[in-house]
DNA sequence: CTGAAAGCGCTTACAG
DNA sequence: CTGAAAGCGCTTACAG
């Protein structure tokens, strides 16, 4: 079923059909009705491929996420969706699992003109390779940043937030604070580790112990905590760079028969609902996840409308939320 | 940058360029090299819109999910991704939030020929309207089923699983078992409620109390449990149709100062990692989520290759997992 | 207000 | 093994 058939059915030209489809310009009421009738009768649906090919516009944006199951990511995506919808854009989600081949394949949607722009939440250091694929296409990084400034991004001051966590833990008397971090190919992971170390140094604290979780999952957090517990100098506090990881740490601590926060204080990151779901509820750093998503869309749409605009960096506020775990 | 420019650069016809792009037939080695060189030099990327318009094939499938943040959905999606990838298909995720307008908009991708088929995980009763939009396009329902049999689906025996939960709770001496259910527009919600009632009836149990959560979230589960606790005849067991809901119930019970399972036993559903994250860990019904996703893709690809094939229904095995909460 | 025609970037019989 | 040409289904100046 094509626009041709509708034109024939309605007894008008394809141009007229196209005009009523795009309710553009003035079409004589009579003709409009005949076209609408023909469309309804034949259950016609316009072919988006043809339309997009012709107009070179899709009003779709691609969102590349390393793991949708992560509650923080899911929240950011919700913000992205809301803002995109408000502006007449649709989003396409691709869960890369941080897999290079999958990311590359997803990017074909961009280079193949299926989408108008892209928002990534994946590791910056994996992106240089992707950057060439992306080329000059509209792109913004969300909750993650490239080292150089030529791509727009939105996030928080990770160094400062991590430092604050360390300050608070030291203030409550903790002396051996361990860090459960994510893969350092993420810029945010490097920044939080930097904040961790500078926070300790500011208080002349000697003890430092970093354990890297194999991924951003509950089980990886648990495994990391178990490793920390086997350490000869057992930590009396642990800072995990994600609530999911912290939730895993909480279980490991429970299973070891230790009490929180008396034996070990725990602090998470992100401020997701998950932090309230575990026992004890988690002290955490709240990120305005939805707002981060919305801002990312804003930056992207700017770039789509105005390809020559320079890259922008937006830093959002974060907040330390104190609960029973620390 | 188009295939034309490449042809000109390489000094061959567009047909030849197209042939090397699709590494089809035999192209003289010399020409192949020249084309490849031209492509590399110009950083050419084929326009997928044009290709798909011409071939009427996209090798993409659309996945409509009501809430990606739900861990069960996220797992199913992972299974879908794996199987799709194995078959050379890419998936596009749309988070509908059970919003009709958004679902309708997402379906334009199908009717607009951007994707070859669709997998839905949304409420069956909301789908009749969508069904007309979908028409004869390849479609499978995942972890949810239509009442009539003309669309393929894959899931578990929800009635049987719910009955089993009731049997177990009664066997451990519970006498007042409440149900925290999801919106009845979901067929699976109706089936589990049916199993709940028939399970009670089979044991001549008079007490029955159903509370509907406003959505499938932690906070909705908590609110539902708080309502149950205000009931004059307080339940001594609660069966929630999702682990997320159950996690909310657990918090409400904690806050009420009650013990699990002594004062109230709790059983969840889905068998997600979340069930292990809360304290006490949740007894739950495990669904083979990834496998459900994989099977859904299998059914869909069958339908894409063979549009005349009849609809199929696949029922997977489930498993009762006993933990400390009941 | 309307239609004929060009063109978006591909693929694919068809002829050679 | 290769190229000229038609055509996928649209939109949009352009002329009337």
mmCIF file of C-alpha atoms in Angstrom, chain B residues 50-269:
data_model
loop_
_atom_site.group_PDB
_atom_site.id
_atom_site.type_symbol
_atom_site.label_atom_id
_atom_site.label_comp_id
_atom_site.label_asym_id
_atom_site.label_seq_id
_atom_site.Cartn_x
_atom_site.Cartn_y
_atom_site.Cartn_z
ATOM 1 C CA UNK B 50 17.890 3.510 1.019
ATOM 2 C CA UNK B 51 19.012 -0.053 1.365
ATOM 3 C CA UNK B 52 16.051 -1.061 3.459
ATOM 4 C CA UNK B 53 13.630 0.782 1.246
ATOM 5 C CA UNK B 54 14.945 -1.120 -1.724
ATOM 6 C CA UNK B 55 15.219 -4.577 -0.176
ATOM 7 C CA UNK B 56 12.202 -4.342 2.120
ATOM 8 C CA UNK B 57 14.274 -5.971 4.846
ATOM 9 C CA UNK B 58 15.834 -4.367 7.863
ATOM 10 C CA UNK B 59 17.028 -7.236 10.033
ATOM 11 C CA UNK B 60 15.803 -5.291 13.002
ATOM 12 C CA UNK B 61 13.158 -6.197 15.496
ATOM 13 C CA UNK B 62 11.286 -3.908 17.790
ATOM 14 C CA UNK B 63 10.872 -4.814 21.453
ATOM 15 C CA UNK B 64 8.067 -3.079 23.324
ATOM 16 C CA UNK B 65 8.544 -3.230 27.077
ATOM 17 C CA UNK B 66 6.329 -1.622 29.674
ATOM 18 C CA UNK B 67 9.217 -0.937 32.025
ATOM 19 C CA UNK B 68 12.842 -1.729 31.355
ATOM 20 C CA UNK B 69 13.732 -0.892 34.941
ATOM 21 C CA UNK B 70 12.003 -4.074 36.024
ATOM 22 C CA UNK B 71 14.747 -6.660 36.514
ATOM 23 C CA UNK B 72 12.681 -9.474 35.056
ATOM 24 C CA UNK B 73 12.057 -7.497 31.879
ATOM 25 C CA UNK B 74 15.716 -6.588 31.692
ATOM 26 C CA UNK B 75 16.667 -10.263 31.825
ATOM 27 C CA UNK B 76 14.181 -11.220 29.148
ATOM 28 C CA UNK B 77 15.554 -8.442 26.973
ATOM 29 C CA UNK B 78 19.053 -9.826 27.407
ATOM 30 C CA UNK B 79 17.859 -13.181 26.145
ATOM 31 C CA UNK B 80 16.200 -11.497 23.200
ATOM 32 C CA UNK B 81 19.372 -9.612 22.366
ATOM 33 C CA UNK B 82 21.541 -12.689 22.474
ATOM 34 C CA UNK B 83 19.350 -14.736 20.217
ATOM 35 C CA UNK B 84 18.731 -11.872 17.818
ATOM 36 C CA UNK B 85 22.423 -11.175 17.525
ATOM 37 C CA UNK B 86 23.118 -14.837 16.844
ATOM 38 C CA UNK B 87 20.778 -14.594 13.877
ATOM 39 C CA UNK B 88 22.122 -11.370 12.496
ATOM 40 C CA UNK B 89 19.307 -9.237 13.829
ATOM 41 C CA UNK B 90 19.535 -6.056 15.831
ATOM 42 C CA UNK B 91 16.937 -5.055 18.399
ATOM 43 C CA UNK B 92 15.360 -1.701 19.064
ATOM 44 C CA UNK B 93 13.997 -1.229 22.539
ATOM 45 C CA UNK B 94 11.028 0.946 23.308
ATOM 46 C CA UNK B 95 10.017 1.598 26.856
ATOM 47 C CA UNK B 96 6.309 2.286 26.667
ATOM 48 C CA UNK B 97 5.580 2.834 30.333
ATOM 49 C CA UNK B 98 2.299 1.179 29.363
ATOM 50 C CA UNK B 99 1.439 4.424 27.697
ATOM 51 C CA UNK B 100 -0.880 3.962 24.764
ATOM 52 C CA UNK B 101 0.303 6.984 22.817
ATOM 53 C CA UNK B 102 3.879 5.929 23.172
ATOM 54 C CA UNK B 103 3.125 2.369 22.119
ATOM 55 C CA UNK B 104 1.237 3.606 19.117
ATOM 56 C CA UNK B 105 4.102 5.842 18.172
ATOM 57 C CA UNK B 106 6.562 2.995 18.557
ATOM 58 C CA UNK B 107 4.448 0.829 16.304
ATOM 59 C CA UNK B 108 4.998 3.286 13.498
ATOM 60 C CA UNK B 109 8.420 1.753 13.283
ATOM 61 C CA UNK B 110 6.713 -1.476 12.322
ATOM 62 C CA UNK B 111 4.110 -0.138 9.938
ATOM 63 C CA UNK B 112 6.727 2.249 8.605
ATOM 64 C CA UNK B 113 8.906 -0.709 7.648
ATOM 65 C CA UNK B 114 11.797 0.277 9.855
ATOM 66 C CA UNK B 115 11.678 -3.103 11.582
ATOM 67 C CA UNK B 116 10.784 -6.573 10.355
ATOM 68 C CA UNK B 117 8.840 -7.702 13.376
ATOM 69 C CA UNK B 118 7.894 -7.006 16.954
ATOM 70 C CA UNK B 119 8.063 -8.597 20.379
ATOM 71 C CA UNK B 120 5.769 -7.137 23.026
ATOM 72 C CA UNK B 121 5.840 -7.567 26.783
ATOM 73 C CA UNK B 122 2.924 -5.308 27.444
ATOM 74 C CA UNK B 123 -0.570 -5.954 28.724
ATOM 75 C CA UNK B 124 -2.577 -8.145 26.417
ATOM 76 C CA UNK B 125 -5.806 -6.309 27.019
ATOM 77 C CA UNK B 126 -4.287 -3.077 25.853
ATOM 78 C CA UNK B 127 -3.178 -4.793 22.721
ATOM 79 C CA UNK B 128 -6.439 -5.215 20.806
ATOM 80 C CA UNK B 129 -6.164 -1.626 19.757
ATOM 81 C CA UNK B 130 -2.568 -2.216 18.870
ATOM 82 C CA UNK B 131 -3.420 -5.432 17.097
ATOM 83 C CA UNK B 132 -5.082 -3.577 14.260
ATOM 84 C CA UNK B 133 -2.031 -1.398 13.906
ATOM 85 C CA UNK B 134 0.178 -4.451 13.831
ATOM 86 C CA UNK B 135 -2.028 -6.191 11.315
ATOM 87 C CA UNK B 136 -0.367 -9.229 9.819
ATOM 88 C CA UNK B 137 3.157 -8.131 10.623
ATOM 89 C CA UNK B 138 5.278 -10.694 12.465
ATOM 90 C CA UNK B 139 4.517 -10.415 16.185
ATOM 91 C CA UNK B 140 5.142 -12.441 19.305
ATOM 92 C CA UNK B 141 4.060 -11.790 22.843
ATOM 93 C CA UNK B 142 6.563 -12.474 25.543
ATOM 94 C CA UNK B 143 5.712 -13.399 29.139
ATOM 95 C CA UNK B 144 2.167 -12.350 28.356
ATOM 96 C CA UNK B 145 -0.573 -13.798 26.194
ATOM 97 C CA UNK B 146 -3.613 -12.805 24.269
ATOM 98 C CA UNK B 147 -6.796 -14.653 25.082
ATOM 99 C CA UNK B 148 -7.366 -15.783 21.560
ATOM 100 C CA UNK B 149 -4.800 -17.912 19.863
ATOM 101 C CA UNK B 150 -3.876 -16.011 16.735
ATOM 102 C CA UNK B 151 -0.635 -14.511 17.982
ATOM 103 C CA UNK B 152 2.430 -16.447 19.022
ATOM 104 C CA UNK B 153 3.540 -16.234 22.619
ATOM 105 C CA UNK B 154 5.914 -17.677 25.153
ATOM 106 C CA UNK B 155 5.507 -17.770 28.901
ATOM 107 C CA UNK B 156 4.879 -20.079 31.835
ATOM 108 C CA UNK B 157 1.843 -21.672 33.424
ATOM 109 C CA UNK B 158 0.963 -18.788 35.696
ATOM 110 C CA UNK B 159 -2.098 -20.442 37.189
ATOM 111 C CA UNK B 160 -0.128 -23.499 38.215
ATOM 112 C CA UNK B 161 2.755 -21.507 39.633
ATOM 113 C CA UNK B 162 0.458 -19.344 41.750
ATOM 114 C CA UNK B 163 -1.371 -22.419 43.029
ATOM 115 C CA UNK B 164 1.923 -23.930 44.040
ATOM 116 C CA UNK B 165 2.808 -20.833 46.051
ATOM 117 C CA UNK B 166 -0.475 -21.055 47.936
ATOM 118 C CA UNK B 167 0.014 -24.770 48.572
ATOM 119 C CA UNK B 168 3.415 -24.121 50.063
ATOM 120 C CA UNK B 169 2.250 -21.262 52.259
ATOM 121 C CA UNK B 170 -0.699 -23.246 53.561
ATOM 122 C CA UNK B 171 1.571 -26.231 54.177
ATOM 123 C CA UNK B 172 3.804 -24.111 56.402
ATOM 124 C CA UNK B 173 0.767 -23.157 58.459
ATOM 125 C CA UNK B 174 -0.175 -19.774 57.071
ATOM 126 C CA UNK B 175 -3.863 -19.055 57.392
ATOM 127 C CA UNK B 176 -4.397 -15.563 56.054
ATOM 128 C CA UNK B 177 -2.645 -15.225 52.738
ATOM 129 C CA UNK B 178 -2.944 -11.918 50.920
ATOM 130 C CA UNK B 179 -2.108 -11.272 47.285
ATOM 131 C CA UNK B 180 -0.353 -8.192 45.973
ATOM 132 C CA UNK B 181 -1.237 -8.183 42.311
ATOM 133 C CA UNK B 182 -0.566 -6.050 39.289
ATOM 134 C CA UNK B 183 -3.114 -4.344 37.083
ATOM 135 C CA UNK B 184 -5.601 -6.918 35.748
ATOM 136 C CA UNK B 185 -5.201 -5.675 32.206
ATOM 137 C CA UNK B 186 -2.279 -8.084 32.202
ATOM 138 C CA UNK B 187 -3.324 -11.606 31.402
ATOM 139 C CA UNK B 188 -0.565 -12.977 33.618
ATOM 140 C CA UNK B 189 -2.001 -10.979 36.526
ATOM 141 C CA UNK B 190 -5.430 -12.499 35.916
ATOM 142 C CA UNK B 191 -3.912 -15.976 35.708
ATOM 143 C CA UNK B 192 -1.947 -15.640 38.917
ATOM 144 C CA UNK B 193 -4.985 -14.331 40.705
ATOM 145 C CA UNK B 194 -6.935 -17.294 39.390
ATOM 146 C CA UNK B 195 -4.258 -19.632 40.753
ATOM 147 C CA UNK B 196 -4.337 -17.812 44.076
ATOM 148 C CA UNK B 197 -8.081 -18.279 44.446
ATOM 149 C CA UNK B 198 -8.196 -21.855 43.235
ATOM 150 C CA UNK B 199 -5.268 -22.716 45.511
ATOM 151 C CA UNK B 200 -7.139 -21.325 48.507
ATOM 152 C CA UNK B 201 -10.362 -23.014 47.487
ATOM 153 C CA UNK B 202 -8.660 -26.386 47.129
ATOM 154 C CA UNK B 203 -7.808 -26.187 50.839
ATOM 155 C CA UNK B 204 -11.148 -24.708 51.899
ATOM 156 C CA UNK B 205 -9.395 -21.572 52.968
ATOM 157 C CA UNK B 206 -11.873 -18.745 53.478
ATOM 158 C CA UNK B 207 -9.527 -15.809 53.868
ATOM 159 C CA UNK B 208 -8.658 -14.030 50.644
ATOM 160 C CA UNK B 209 -7.507 -10.465 50.214
ATOM 161 C CA UNK B 210 -6.186 -8.941 47.040
ATOM 162 C CA UNK B 211 -4.464 -5.589 46.865
ATOM 163 C CA UNK B 212 -3.567 -4.092 43.512
ATOM 164 C CA UNK B 213 -0.280 -2.253 43.215
ATOM 165 C CA UNK B 214 -0.500 0.891 41.146
ATOM 166 C CA UNK B 215 2.446 -0.251 39.053
ATOM 167 C CA UNK B 216 5.251 -2.789 39.134
ATOM 168 C CA UNK B 217 7.554 -0.801 41.388
ATOM 169 C CA UNK B 218 9.192 -1.016 44.757
ATOM 170 C CA UNK B 219 7.238 1.928 46.117
ATOM 171 C CA UNK B 220 3.929 0.547 44.856
ATOM 172 C CA UNK B 221 4.720 -2.747 46.600
ATOM 173 C CA UNK B 222 5.489 -0.925 49.796
ATOM 174 C CA UNK B 223 2.284 1.089 49.640
ATOM 175 C CA UNK B 224 0.235 -2.043 48.948
ATOM 176 C CA UNK B 225 1.767 -3.807 51.926
ATOM 177 C CA UNK B 226 1.110 -0.834 54.171
ATOM 178 C CA UNK B 227 -2.539 -1.004 53.151
ATOM 179 C CA UNK B 228 -2.630 -4.715 53.961
ATOM 180 C CA UNK B 229 -1.119 -4.066 57.379
ATOM 181 C CA UNK B 230 -3.893 -1.616 58.171
ATOM 182 C CA UNK B 231 -6.471 -4.290 57.490
ATOM 183 C CA UNK B 232 -8.273 -5.499 60.598
ATOM 184 C CA UNK B 233 -7.507 -9.131 59.887
ATOM 185 C CA UNK B 234 -3.823 -8.758 59.246
ATOM 186 C CA UNK B 235 -2.421 -11.371 56.853
ATOM 187 C CA UNK B 236 0.214 -13.810 58.086
ATOM 188 C CA UNK B 237 1.541 -14.322 54.568
ATOM 189 C CA UNK B 238 1.719 -12.272 51.407
ATOM 190 C CA UNK B 239 2.267 -13.391 47.848
ATOM 191 C CA UNK B 240 3.454 -10.645 45.494
ATOM 192 C CA UNK B 241 3.356 -11.250 41.756
ATOM 193 C CA UNK B 242 6.786 -9.711 41.238
ATOM 194 C CA UNK B 243 10.030 -9.606 43.195
ATOM 195 C CA UNK B 244 10.074 -5.831 42.926
ATOM 196 C CA UNK B 245 6.673 -5.613 44.580
ATOM 197 C CA UNK B 246 7.780 -8.140 47.200
ATOM 198 C CA UNK B 247 10.868 -6.053 47.969
ATOM 199 C CA UNK B 248 8.593 -3.130 48.716
ATOM 200 C CA UNK B 249 6.456 -5.340 50.936
ATOM 201 C CA UNK B 250 9.547 -6.449 52.835
ATOM 202 C CA UNK B 251 10.432 -2.860 53.651
ATOM 203 C CA UNK B 252 6.909 -2.085 54.824
ATOM 204 C CA UNK B 253 6.996 -5.126 57.095
ATOM 205 C CA UNK B 254 10.373 -4.105 58.499
ATOM 206 C CA UNK B 255 9.092 -0.639 59.189
ATOM 207 C CA UNK B 256 6.061 -2.049 60.960
ATOM 208 C CA UNK B 257 8.454 -3.835 63.281
ATOM 209 C CA UNK B 258 7.306 -7.286 62.237
ATOM 210 C CA UNK B 259 9.472 -10.338 61.611
ATOM 211 C CA UNK B 260 9.677 -12.422 58.471
ATOM 212 C CA UNK B 261 8.657 -15.178 58.170
ATOM 213 C CA UNK B 262 7.433 -15.545 61.803
ATOM 214 C CA UNK B 263 4.881 -12.731 61.716
ATOM 215 C CA UNK B 264 4.430 -12.560 57.978
ATOM 216 C CA UNK B 265 5.820 -14.855 55.309
ATOM 217 C CA UNK B 266 6.610 -13.257 51.951
ATOM 218 C CA UNK B 267 6.806 -14.858 48.516
ATOM 219 C CA UNK B 268 7.804 -13.029 45.349
ATOM 220 C CA UNK B 269 7.719 -13.940 41.687
#
